[in-house]
GROMACS .gro file of C-alpha atoms in nm:
model
  443
    1MET     CA    1 -10.787 -19.604  17.328
    2LYS     CA    2 -10.463 -19.611  17.208
    3ILE     CA    3 -10.280 -19.950  17.131
    4THR     CA    4  -9.939 -19.928  17.068
    5LEU     CA    5  -9.876 -20.279  16.859
    6LEU     CA    6  -9.502 -20.343  17.058
    7GLY     CA    7  -9.500 -20.691  16.764
    8ALA     CA    8  -9.724 -20.890  16.531
    9GLY     CA    9  -9.600 -21.244  16.499
   10ALA     CA   10  -9.546 -21.571  16.609
   11ALA     CA   11  -9.346 -21.714  16.774
   12ASP     CA   12  -9.053 -21.748  16.600
   13GLY     CA   13  -9.140 -21.421  16.451
   14TRP     CA   14  -9.183 -21.324  16.059
   15PRO     CA   15  -8.889 -21.411  15.948
   16ASN     CA   16  -8.780 -21.670  16.089
   17PRO     CA   17  -8.421 -21.663  16.185
   18PHE     CA   18  -8.357 -22.032  16.045
   19CYS     CA   19  -8.505 -22.006  15.748
   20HIS     CA   20  -8.488 -21.938  15.393
   21CYS     CA   21  -8.829 -21.955  15.263
   22ASP     CA   22  -8.972 -21.751  14.976
   23SER     CA   23  -9.238 -21.564  15.215
   24CYS     CA   24  -8.920 -21.516  15.477
   25GLU     CA   25  -8.735 -21.393  15.207
   26ASP     CA   26  -8.932 -21.139  15.125
   27ALA     CA   27  -8.956 -21.003  15.433
   28ARG     CA   28  -8.577 -20.958  15.478
   29ARG     CA   29  -8.608 -20.760  15.124
   30ARG     CA   30  -8.853 -20.522  15.255
   31GLY     CA   31  -8.734 -20.488  15.629
   32GLU     CA   32  -9.029 -20.617  15.762
   33HIS     CA   33  -8.962 -20.842  16.021
   34ARG     CA   34  -9.245 -20.882  16.350
   35GLY     CA   35  -9.187 -20.986  16.651
   36GLN     CA   36  -9.350 -21.124  16.889
   37THR     CA   37  -9.689 -20.992  16.947
   38ALA     CA   38  -9.801 -20.867  17.270
   39ALA     CA   39  -9.886 -20.435  17.270
   40LEU     CA   40  -9.957 -20.200  17.477
   41VAL     CA   41 -10.327 -20.006  17.572
   42ASP     CA   42 -10.332 -19.602  17.640
   43ASP     CA   43  -9.922 -19.675  17.847
   44ALA     CA   44 -10.134 -19.797  18.126
   45ILE     CA   45 -10.205 -20.176  17.979
   46LEU     CA   46  -9.947 -20.428  17.916
   47LEU     CA   47 -10.147 -20.709  17.624
   48ASP     CA   48  -9.895 -21.023  17.681
   49LEU     CA   49  -9.506 -21.012  17.812
   50GLY     CA   50  -9.373 -21.244  17.593
   51ALA     CA   51  -8.916 -21.215  17.535
   52ASP     CA   52  -8.948 -20.957  17.231
   53VAL     CA   53  -9.139 -20.701  17.491
   54MET     CA   54  -8.861 -20.519  17.649
   55GLY     CA   55  -8.600 -20.503  17.298
   56SER     CA   56  -8.941 -20.398  17.053
   57ALA     CA   57  -9.015 -20.123  17.328
   58VAL     CA   58  -8.681 -19.979  17.311
   59ARG     CA   59  -8.675 -19.996  16.949
   60HIS     CA   60  -9.026 -19.777  16.877
   61GLY     CA   61  -8.935 -19.542  17.158
   62VAL     CA   62  -9.208 -19.724  17.417
   63SER     CA   63  -9.213 -19.619  17.778
   64LEU     CA   64  -9.348 -19.947  17.938
   65SER     CA   65  -9.253 -19.725  18.306
   66ALA     CA   66  -9.619 -19.559  18.342
   67VAL     CA   67  -9.788 -19.993  18.266
   68ARG     CA   68  -9.994 -20.141  18.660
   69HIS     CA   69 -10.171 -20.404  18.465
   70VAL     CA   70 -10.056 -20.725  18.256
   71LEU     CA   71 -10.311 -20.952  18.103
   72VAL     CA   72 -10.134 -21.232  18.049
   73THR     CA   73 -10.296 -21.521  17.780
   74HIS     CA   74 -10.138 -21.785  17.839
   75ALA     CA   75  -9.813 -21.946  17.972
   76HIS     CA   76  -9.608 -22.054  17.672
   77SER     CA   77  -9.277 -21.851  17.666
   78ASP     CA   78  -9.404 -21.538  17.297
   79HIS     CA   79  -9.626 -21.507  17.596
   80LEU     CA   80  -9.513 -21.467  17.952
   81ALA     CA   81  -9.092 -21.383  17.989
   82PRO     CA   82  -9.136 -21.372  18.410
   83ALA     CA   83  -8.769 -21.253  18.417
   84ALA     CA   84  -8.920 -20.895  18.278
   85LEU     CA   85  -9.039 -20.866  18.578
   86LEU     CA   86  -8.679 -20.950  18.791
   87TYR     CA   87  -8.535 -20.667  18.513
   88ARG     CA   88  -8.843 -20.395  18.640
   89SER     CA   89  -8.740 -20.465  18.995
   90TRP     CA   90  -8.390 -20.336  18.924
   91ILE     CA   91  -8.525 -19.919  18.881
   92PRO     CA   92  -8.576 -19.786  19.170
   93GLY     CA   93  -8.916 -19.653  19.266
   94SER     CA   94  -9.149 -19.865  19.053
   95ARG     CA   95  -9.469 -19.875  19.136
   96GLY     CA   96  -9.728 -20.095  19.209
   97LEU     CA   97  -9.837 -20.367  18.895
   98GLU     CA   98 -10.085 -20.607  18.861
   99ILE     CA   99  -9.975 -20.962  18.652
  100ILE     CA  100 -10.337 -21.145  18.564
  101GLY     CA  101 -10.331 -21.449  18.321
  102PRO     CA  102 -10.424 -21.833  18.436
  103ALA     CA  103 -10.268 -21.992  18.726
  104ASN     CA  104 -10.024 -22.091  18.546
  105VAL     CA  105  -9.882 -21.691  18.406
  106ILE     CA  106  -9.974 -21.711  18.840
  107GLU     CA  107  -9.722 -21.993  18.913
  108ALA     CA  108  -9.473 -21.861  18.647
  109CYS     CA  109  -9.473 -21.508  18.758
  110ARG     CA  110  -9.411 -21.602  19.136
  111PRO     CA  111  -8.991 -21.743  19.165
  112TRP     CA  112  -8.920 -21.421  18.960
  113VAL     CA  113  -9.095 -21.119  19.223
  114GLY     CA  114  -8.940 -21.036  19.532
  115PRO     CA  115  -9.110 -21.056  19.876
  116ASP     CA  116  -9.075 -20.649  19.922
  117ASP     CA  117  -9.177 -20.554  19.524
  118PRO     CA  118  -9.500 -20.425  19.488
  119VAL     CA  119  -9.653 -20.665  19.229
  120ARG     CA  120  -9.951 -20.873  19.264
  121PHE     CA  121 -10.124 -21.131  19.108
  122ARG     CA  122 -10.487 -21.211  19.011
  123THR     CA  123 -10.606 -21.602  18.835
  124VAL     CA  124 -10.869 -21.552  18.568
  125GLU     CA  125 -11.093 -21.778  18.393
  126ALA     CA  126 -11.263 -21.735  18.081
  127GLY     CA  127 -11.606 -21.597  18.249
  128GLU     CA  128 -11.483 -21.330  18.475
  129ALA     CA  129 -11.527 -20.977  18.465
  130LEU     CA  130 -11.218 -20.746  18.566
  131SER     CA  131 -11.237 -20.365  18.679
  132LEU     CA  132 -10.853 -20.193  18.630
  133GLY     CA  133 -10.829 -19.888  18.730
  134GLY     CA  134 -11.078 -19.701  18.512
  135TYR     CA  135 -11.080 -20.040  18.240
  136GLU     CA  136 -11.335 -20.270  18.225
  137VAL     CA  137 -11.219 -20.677  18.134
  138ARG     CA  138 -11.409 -20.951  18.033
  139VAL     CA  139 -11.148 -21.263  18.057
  140LEU     CA  140 -11.293 -21.522  17.746
  141PRO     CA  141 -11.196 -21.865  17.589
  142ALA     CA  142 -10.933 -21.948  17.405
  143ARG     CA  143 -10.876 -22.304  17.174
  144HIS     CA  144 -10.588 -22.355  17.259
  145ARG     CA  145 -10.386 -22.392  17.588
  146VAL     CA  146 -10.042 -22.486  17.738
  147PHE     CA  147 -10.084 -22.840  17.933
  148ARG     CA  148 -10.512 -22.850  17.963
  149PRO     CA  149 -10.810 -22.752  17.866
  150GLY     CA  150 -10.898 -22.387  18.022
  151ASP     CA  151 -10.493 -22.270  18.077
  152ALA     CA  152 -10.506 -22.024  17.789
  153VAL     CA  153 -10.784 -21.689  17.777
  154LEU     CA  154 -10.823 -21.378  17.547
  155TYR     CA  155 -10.952 -21.055  17.714
  156ASP     CA  156 -11.248 -20.823  17.577
  157VAL     CA  157 -11.123 -20.484  17.694
  158THR     CA  158 -11.341 -20.128  17.756
  159GLY     CA  159 -11.121 -19.811  17.829
  160PRO     CA  160 -11.279 -19.501  18.011
  161ASP     CA  161 -11.307 -19.411  17.697
  162GLY     CA  162 -11.566 -19.667  17.607
  163ARG     CA  163 -11.376 -19.761  17.318
  164ARG     CA  164 -11.348 -20.144  17.330
  165LEU     CA  165 -11.159 -20.424  17.182
  166LEU     CA  166 -11.037 -20.784  17.163
  167TRP     CA  167 -10.729 -20.917  17.239
  168ALA     CA  168 -10.810 -21.282  17.045
  169THR     CA  169 -10.355 -21.454  17.058
  170ASP     CA  170 -10.379 -21.774  17.043
  171THR     CA  171 -10.690 -21.955  16.959
  172GLY     CA  172 -10.815 -22.199  16.705
  173ALA     CA  173 -11.149 -22.180  16.580
  174TRP     CA  174 -11.470 -22.112  16.818
  175PRO     CA  175 -11.732 -22.333  16.910
  176GLN     CA  176 -12.063 -22.212  16.774
  177SER     CA  177 -12.155 -22.137  17.098
  178TRP     CA  178 -11.895 -21.937  17.288
  179PHE     CA  179 -12.003 -21.626  17.052
  180SER     CA  180 -12.292 -21.524  17.268
  181ALA     CA  181 -11.990 -21.401  17.494
  182VAL     CA  182 -11.924 -21.138  17.239
  183ALA     CA  183 -12.306 -21.091  17.082
  184ASP     CA  184 -12.317 -20.707  16.962
  185ALA     CA  185 -12.029 -20.661  17.120
  186ALA     CA  186 -11.915 -20.372  16.853
  187TYR     CA  187 -11.549 -20.380  16.883
  188ASP     CA  188 -11.391 -20.082  16.753
  189ALA     CA  189 -11.085 -20.330  16.699
  190VAL     CA  190 -11.023 -20.633  16.729
  191PHE     CA  191 -10.613 -20.809  16.735
  192LEU     CA  192 -10.697 -21.167  16.625
  193GLU     CA  193 -10.400 -21.419  16.566
  194GLU     CA  194 -10.317 -21.586  16.236
  195THR     CA  195 -10.037 -21.820  16.246
  196PHE     CA  196 -10.017 -22.048  15.923
  197GLY     CA  197 -10.204 -21.909  15.598
  198ASP     CA  198 -10.309 -22.168  15.443
  199ARG     CA  199 -10.161 -22.461  15.659
  200GLY     CA  200 -10.432 -22.434  15.849
  201ASP     CA  201 -10.369 -22.834  15.876
  202LEU     CA  202 -10.096 -22.737  16.098
  203SER     CA  203 -10.274 -22.732  16.466
  204ASP     CA  204 -10.634 -22.646  16.588
  205GLY     CA  205 -10.496 -22.439  16.830
  206HIS     CA  206 -10.363 -22.149  16.613
  207LEU     CA  207 -10.574 -22.034  16.278
  208GLY     CA  208 -10.512 -22.001  15.908
  209LEU     CA  209 -10.632 -21.777  15.675
  210ALA     CA  210 -10.933 -22.017  15.602
  211GLY     CA  211 -10.995 -22.039  16.001
  212PHE     CA  212 -10.957 -21.670  16.015
  213GLU     CA  213 -11.214 -21.642  15.749
  214GLU     CA  214 -11.444 -21.850  15.945
  215MET     CA  215 -11.408 -21.619  16.264
  216VAL     CA  216 -11.441 -21.252  16.162
  217ALA     CA  217 -11.731 -21.386  15.985
  218ALA     CA  218 -11.865 -21.551  16.272
  219MET     CA  219 -11.852 -21.276  16.488
  220ARG     CA  220 -12.002 -20.998  16.220
  221ARG     CA  221 -12.279 -21.267  16.264
  222ALA     CA  222 -12.306 -21.185  16.622
  223GLY     CA  223 -12.231 -20.837  16.605
  224ALA     CA  224 -11.909 -20.818  16.763
  225ILE     CA  225 -11.752 -20.707  16.408
  226VAL     CA  226 -11.950 -20.431  16.303
  227GLY     CA  227 -11.848 -20.148  16.009
  228ARG     CA  228 -11.644 -19.958  16.215
  229THR     CA  229 -11.422 -20.258  16.349
  230GLU     CA  230 -11.122 -20.238  16.243
  231VAL     CA  231 -10.985 -20.624  16.205
  232ILE     CA  232 -10.565 -20.613  16.251
  233ALA     CA  233 -10.447 -20.951  16.228
  234VAL     CA  234 -10.156 -21.052  16.451
  235HIS     CA  235 -10.003 -21.387  16.477
  236LEU     CA  236  -9.831 -21.391  16.200
  237GLY     CA  237  -9.616 -21.650  16.076
  238HIS     CA  238  -9.299 -21.808  15.805
  239HIS     CA  239  -9.615 -22.027  15.677
  240ASN     CA  240  -9.789 -21.673  15.493
  241PRO     CA  241  -9.803 -21.584  15.153
  242PRO     CA  242  -9.500 -21.292  15.121
  243ILE     CA  243  -9.695 -21.003  15.302
  244ALA     CA  244  -9.811 -20.826  14.977
  245ARG     CA  245 -10.003 -21.093  14.906
  246LEU     CA  246 -10.164 -21.110  15.237
  247ARG     CA  247 -10.281 -20.840  15.208
  248GLN     CA  248 -10.470 -20.914  14.941
  249ARG     CA  249 -10.630 -21.177  15.116
  250LEU     CA  250 -10.642 -21.051  15.416
  251ALA     CA  251 -10.828 -20.731  15.250
  252GLN     CA  252 -11.111 -20.990  15.152
  253PHE     CA  253 -11.209 -21.067  15.506
  254GLY     CA  254 -11.205 -20.693  15.528
  255ALA     CA  255 -10.892 -20.693  15.776
  256ARG     CA  256 -10.499 -20.635  15.731
  257PRO     CA  257 -10.186 -20.755  15.896
  258GLY     CA  258 -10.048 -20.561  16.181
  259ARG     CA  259  -9.687 -20.419  16.213
  260ASP     CA  260  -9.496 -20.379  16.472
  261GLY     CA  261  -9.472 -20.039  16.648
  262GLU     CA  262  -9.825 -19.940  16.473
  263ILE     CA  263 -10.016 -19.721  16.732
  264ILE     CA  264 -10.427 -19.719  16.640
  265GLU     CA  265 -10.656 -19.523  16.769
  266ALA     CA  266 -10.949 -19.676  16.861
  267GLY     CA  267 -11.259 -19.606  16.768
  268ARG     CA  268 -11.143 -19.309  16.485
  269SER     CA  269 -11.173 -19.364  16.095
  270PRO     CA  270 -10.910 -19.658  16.023
  271ALA     CA  271 -10.845 -19.411  15.717
  272ARG     CA  272 -10.425 -19.374  15.702
  273ARG     CA  273 -10.239 -19.113  15.577
  274VAL     CA  274  -9.915 -19.309  15.389
  275PHE     CA  275  -9.619 -19.076  15.284
  276VAL     CA  276  -9.353 -19.282  14.993
  277THR     CA  277  -9.034 -19.133  14.924
  278GLY     CA  278  -8.715 -19.238  14.787
  279GLY     CA  279  -8.476 -19.117  14.483
  280ALA     CA  280  -8.497 -19.236  14.127
  281ARG     CA  281  -8.586 -19.553  14.039
  282SER     CA  282  -8.575 -19.723  14.391
  283GLY     CA  283  -8.895 -19.888  14.388
  284LYS     CA  284  -9.204 -19.606  14.543
  285SER     CA  285  -9.407 -19.627  14.290
  286ARG     CA  286  -9.421 -20.019  14.380
  287HIS     CA  287  -9.469 -20.025  14.710
  288ALA     CA  288  -9.718 -19.786  14.705
  289GLU     CA  289  -9.927 -19.981  14.484
  290GLU     CA  290  -9.816 -20.291  14.686
  291MET     CA  291  -9.975 -20.123  15.073
  292LEU     CA  292 -10.306 -20.061  14.858
  293ALA     CA  293 -10.315 -20.397  14.620
  294GLY     CA  294 -10.594 -20.564  14.897
  295ASN     CA  295 -10.833 -20.249  14.762
  296ALA     CA  296 -11.054 -20.388  14.452
  297GLU     CA  297 -11.123 -20.057  14.345
  298VAL     CA  298 -10.873 -19.730  14.481
  299VAL     CA  299 -10.810 -19.412  14.244
  300TYR     CA  300 -10.525 -19.396  14.070
  301VAL     CA  301 -10.390 -18.976  13.995
  302ALA     CA  302 -10.133 -18.972  13.803
  303ALA     CA  303 -10.018 -18.621  13.945
  304GLY     CA  304  -9.807 -18.431  13.654
  305GLY     CA  305 -10.161 -18.483  13.466
  306PRO     CA  306 -10.126 -18.547  13.062
  307ARG     CA  307  -9.751 -18.539  12.911
  308HIS     CA  308  -9.860 -18.562  12.475
  309GLY     CA  309  -9.576 -18.701  12.232
  310ASP     CA  310  -9.324 -18.798  12.551
  311PRO     CA  311  -9.252 -19.157  12.395
  312ASP     CA  312  -9.060 -19.196  12.729
  313TRP     CA  313  -9.280 -19.123  12.929
  314GLU     CA  314  -9.546 -19.355  12.815
  315VAL     CA  315  -9.360 -19.645  12.799
  316ARG     CA  316  -9.314 -19.576  13.233
  317VAL     CA  317  -9.691 -19.445  13.201
  318ALA     CA  318  -9.760 -19.849  13.031
  319GLU     CA  319  -9.518 -20.019  13.252
  320HIS     CA  320  -9.713 -19.866  13.565
  321THR     CA  321 -10.044 -19.944  13.381
  322ARG     CA  322  -9.980 -20.344  13.398
  323ARG     CA  323  -9.915 -20.378  13.770
  324ARG     CA  324 -10.223 -20.203  13.811
  325PRO     CA  325 -10.523 -20.431  13.894
  326ALA     CA  326 -10.783 -20.350  13.606
  327SER     CA  327 -11.012 -20.251  13.844
  328TRP     CA  328 -10.849 -19.949  14.008
  329THR     CA  329 -10.916 -19.649  13.783
  330THR     CA  330 -10.696 -19.389  13.643
  331VAL     CA  331 -10.725 -18.993  13.687
  332GLU     CA  332 -10.469 -18.781  13.502
  333ASP     CA  333 -10.516 -18.420  13.685
  334THR     CA  334 -10.266 -18.183  13.875
  335ASP     CA  335 -10.586 -18.135  14.110
  336VAL     CA  336 -10.525 -18.328  14.372
  337ALA     CA  337 -10.670 -18.161  14.638
  338ALA     CA  338 -11.030 -18.204  14.499
  339VAL     CA  339 -11.047 -18.551  14.427
  340LEU     CA  340 -10.872 -18.613  14.788
  341ARG     CA  341 -11.150 -18.388  14.908
  342THR     CA  342 -11.432 -18.568  14.705
  343ALA     CA  343 -11.308 -18.997  14.716
  344SER     CA  344 -11.516 -19.186  14.904
  345ARG     CA  345 -11.246 -19.493  14.742
  346PRO     CA  346 -10.825 -19.510  14.845
  347VAL     CA  347 -10.610 -19.246  14.662
  348LEU     CA  348 -10.260 -19.351  14.507
  349VAL     CA  349 -10.160 -19.014  14.454
  350ASP     CA  350  -9.810 -19.040  14.217
  351CYS     CA  351  -9.608 -18.833  14.256
  352LEU     CA  352  -9.584 -18.547  14.399
  353GLY     CA  353  -9.271 -18.403  14.216
  354THR     CA  354  -9.435 -18.452  13.873
  355TRP     CA  355  -9.667 -18.259  14.047
  356LEU     CA  356  -9.488 -17.967  14.159
  357ALA     CA  357  -9.382 -17.945  13.832
  358ALA     CA  358  -9.708 -17.912  13.674
  359ARG     CA  359  -9.800 -17.649  13.877
  360ILE     CA  360  -9.464 -17.434  13.920
  361ASP     CA  361  -9.566 -17.459  13.456
  362HIS     CA  362  -9.944 -17.369  13.601
  363HIS     CA  363  -9.839 -17.053  13.677
  364GLY     CA  364  -9.503 -16.974  13.511
  365ALA     CA  365  -9.247 -16.937  13.807
  366TRP     CA  366  -8.978 -17.110  13.615
  367GLU     CA  367  -8.887 -16.776  13.458
  368THR     CA  368  -9.035 -16.531  13.729
  369GLY     CA  369  -8.959 -16.704  14.058
  370ASP     CA  370  -9.235 -16.613  14.172
  371LEU     CA  371  -9.448 -16.853  14.355
  372ASP     CA  372  -9.671 -16.713  14.554
  373ALA     CA  373  -9.962 -16.936  14.347
  374VAL     CA  374  -9.737 -17.250  14.396
  375ARG     CA  375  -9.690 -17.226  14.721
  376ALA     CA  376 -10.055 -17.116  14.779
  377ASP     CA  377 -10.155 -17.454  14.556
  378VAL     CA  378  -9.916 -17.675  14.759
  379ALA     CA  379 -10.141 -17.493  15.090
  380ASP     CA  380 -10.433 -17.667  14.978
  381LEU     CA  381 -10.334 -18.013  14.884
  382LEU     CA  382 -10.180 -18.018  15.264
  383ASP     CA  383 -10.569 -17.928  15.393
  384ALA     CA  384 -10.655 -18.175  15.107
  385TRP     CA  385 -10.420 -18.429  15.273
  386ARG     CA  386 -10.523 -18.372  15.638
  387THR     CA  387 -10.878 -18.400  15.606
  388CYS     CA  388 -10.863 -18.685  15.363
  389ASP     CA  389 -11.150 -18.945  15.563
  390VAL     CA  390 -11.022 -19.250  15.346
  391PRO     CA  391 -10.695 -19.417  15.296
  392VAL     CA  392 -10.427 -19.221  15.082
  393VAL     CA  393 -10.065 -19.305  14.954
  394ALA     CA  394  -9.832 -19.010  14.792
  395VAL     CA  395  -9.553 -19.080  14.619
  396SER     CA  396  -9.225 -18.838  14.597
  397ASN     CA  397  -8.906 -18.778  14.517
  398GLU     CA  398  -8.607 -18.708  14.711
  399VAL     CA  399  -8.385 -18.464  14.467
  400GLY     CA  400  -8.267 -18.306  14.836
  401SER     CA  401  -7.962 -18.603  14.854
  402GLY     CA  402  -7.750 -18.535  14.583
  403ILE     CA  403  -7.523 -18.314  14.304
  404VAL     CA  404  -7.679 -17.946  14.401
  405PRO     CA  405  -7.866 -17.841  14.050
  406ASP     CA  406  -7.626 -17.640  13.812
  407THR     CA  407  -7.906 -17.430  13.663
  408ALA     CA  408  -8.201 -17.158  13.915
  409SER     CA  409  -8.454 -17.380  13.791
  410GLY     CA  410  -8.341 -17.735  13.917
  411ARG     CA  411  -8.233 -17.558  14.241
  412LEU     CA  412  -8.573 -17.377  14.278
  413PHE     CA  413  -8.758 -17.700  14.202
  414ARG     CA  414  -8.511 -17.901  14.467
  415ASP     CA  415  -8.576 -17.640  14.729
  416GLU     CA  416  -8.932 -17.598  14.657
  417LEU     CA  417  -8.983 -18.013  14.614
  418GLY     CA  418  -8.794 -18.076  14.995
  419ARG     CA  419  -8.995 -17.826  15.155
  420LEU     CA  420  -9.360 -17.992  14.967
  421ASN     CA  421  -9.240 -18.343  15.110
  422ALA     CA  422  -9.113 -18.207  15.427
  423GLN     CA  423  -9.441 -18.087  15.516
  424ILE     CA  424  -9.688 -18.396  15.377
  425ALA     CA  425  -9.464 -18.652  15.614
  426ALA     CA  426  -9.545 -18.456  15.927
  427LEU     CA  427  -9.913 -18.447  15.840
  428SER     CA  428  -9.876 -18.849  15.776
  429ASP     CA  429  -9.921 -19.122  15.970
  430GLU     CA  430  -9.676 -19.304  15.776
  431VAL     CA  431  -9.370 -19.220  15.651
  432VAL     CA  432  -9.181 -19.505  15.439
  433LEU     CA  433  -8.789 -19.379  15.303
  434MET     CA  434  -8.703 -19.648  14.944
  435VAL     CA  435  -8.343 -19.711  14.962
  436ALA     CA  436  -8.250 -19.960  14.748
  437GLY     CA  437  -8.623 -20.098  14.672
  438ARG     CA  438  -8.630 -20.164  15.038
  439PRO     CA  439  -8.858 -19.987  15.268
  440MET     CA  440  -8.794 -19.782  15.607
  441THR     CA  441  -9.025 -19.674  15.862
  442ILE     CA  442  -8.899 -19.373  15.966
  443GLY     CA  443  -9.245 -19.238  16.083
   0.00000   0.00000   0.00000
């Protein structure tokens, strides 16, 4: 089951375009923009149909043409923008579509569908079960409402491959009696709203961090969240702390924030390979550290190995060490492949440029130009990167964007690092380019 997260933000998005709070300014500075929460399952089922859905699909290169069922949680405008049905009707040959949701959702949609449109409606309430072309759907209650109790629901979806997800936006904390509906569900992925950060007092129909922790803990006790479950916080708003701190807070509950455009393969290991590259002093290392900041134990690999007698290098190492949690382990080792193959904790490799230089040194290739042994090391590293089963982030440099080096060794290094970067990027789940301190996700 493939889930494309089209949006992970609250109704007003994050950052809120009218707001200058620290959280919104941090999101703008990072270029991390989250639109209204929605998701696409295997191209066939759309979870919520808010106003941002069409624009998000276009931005992330996603087609909605194969969608056959739309599961709408409730009729608030960030979850239901029925004009999209009109725009869909303008496309000749559109196949049948089923809109599923509480009664007020169906009422809102009917005026936007023409008499000859192949669109049908199904009204549901909590407690119902549906079969949708190979998908089994259970309708669950939400502690949220538009006008009256029961006019908002959540969805439990099992795919043809047996993988199972919980779409739990929007809801406040459940009463204990409701958890029997998810007992022993052992979800592969749980998408749970976390709207208000430490301002959980703003609404009992939404979760803040305290309510999120309470819900996750109760679902663990019920067997709904198990060891393999990927727990992703969605419907994120600017009352949350800045994203680096939010990652740390959520990690304490075994969760992480969702990101617009990301693809989750339900049932697969949540291990991810992230490649961060950019120019000198562009913020690469700091961003990579923040990506793993929620993990108490990380192996930090100083991939160039130790450098003795280089005062400038020692100052940089000390600066990096001060930024990292004391619980992280630092390893100065150029055998990065061995570290990746034996790792049982998340790994941060910093950086591939110094690693490559060290391997060229080791094989004496600066003088000879014979790169066979260096490229064998690169192949070994790529194999370890591809098969690593813990989260891993690698940092590298972009050295080919400036002037042509005036030495043969400089040109050799530029070309080999460019090749290495391209190969690592091709094997990564996410590629981030740092430009002037701002991350840009490019793959």
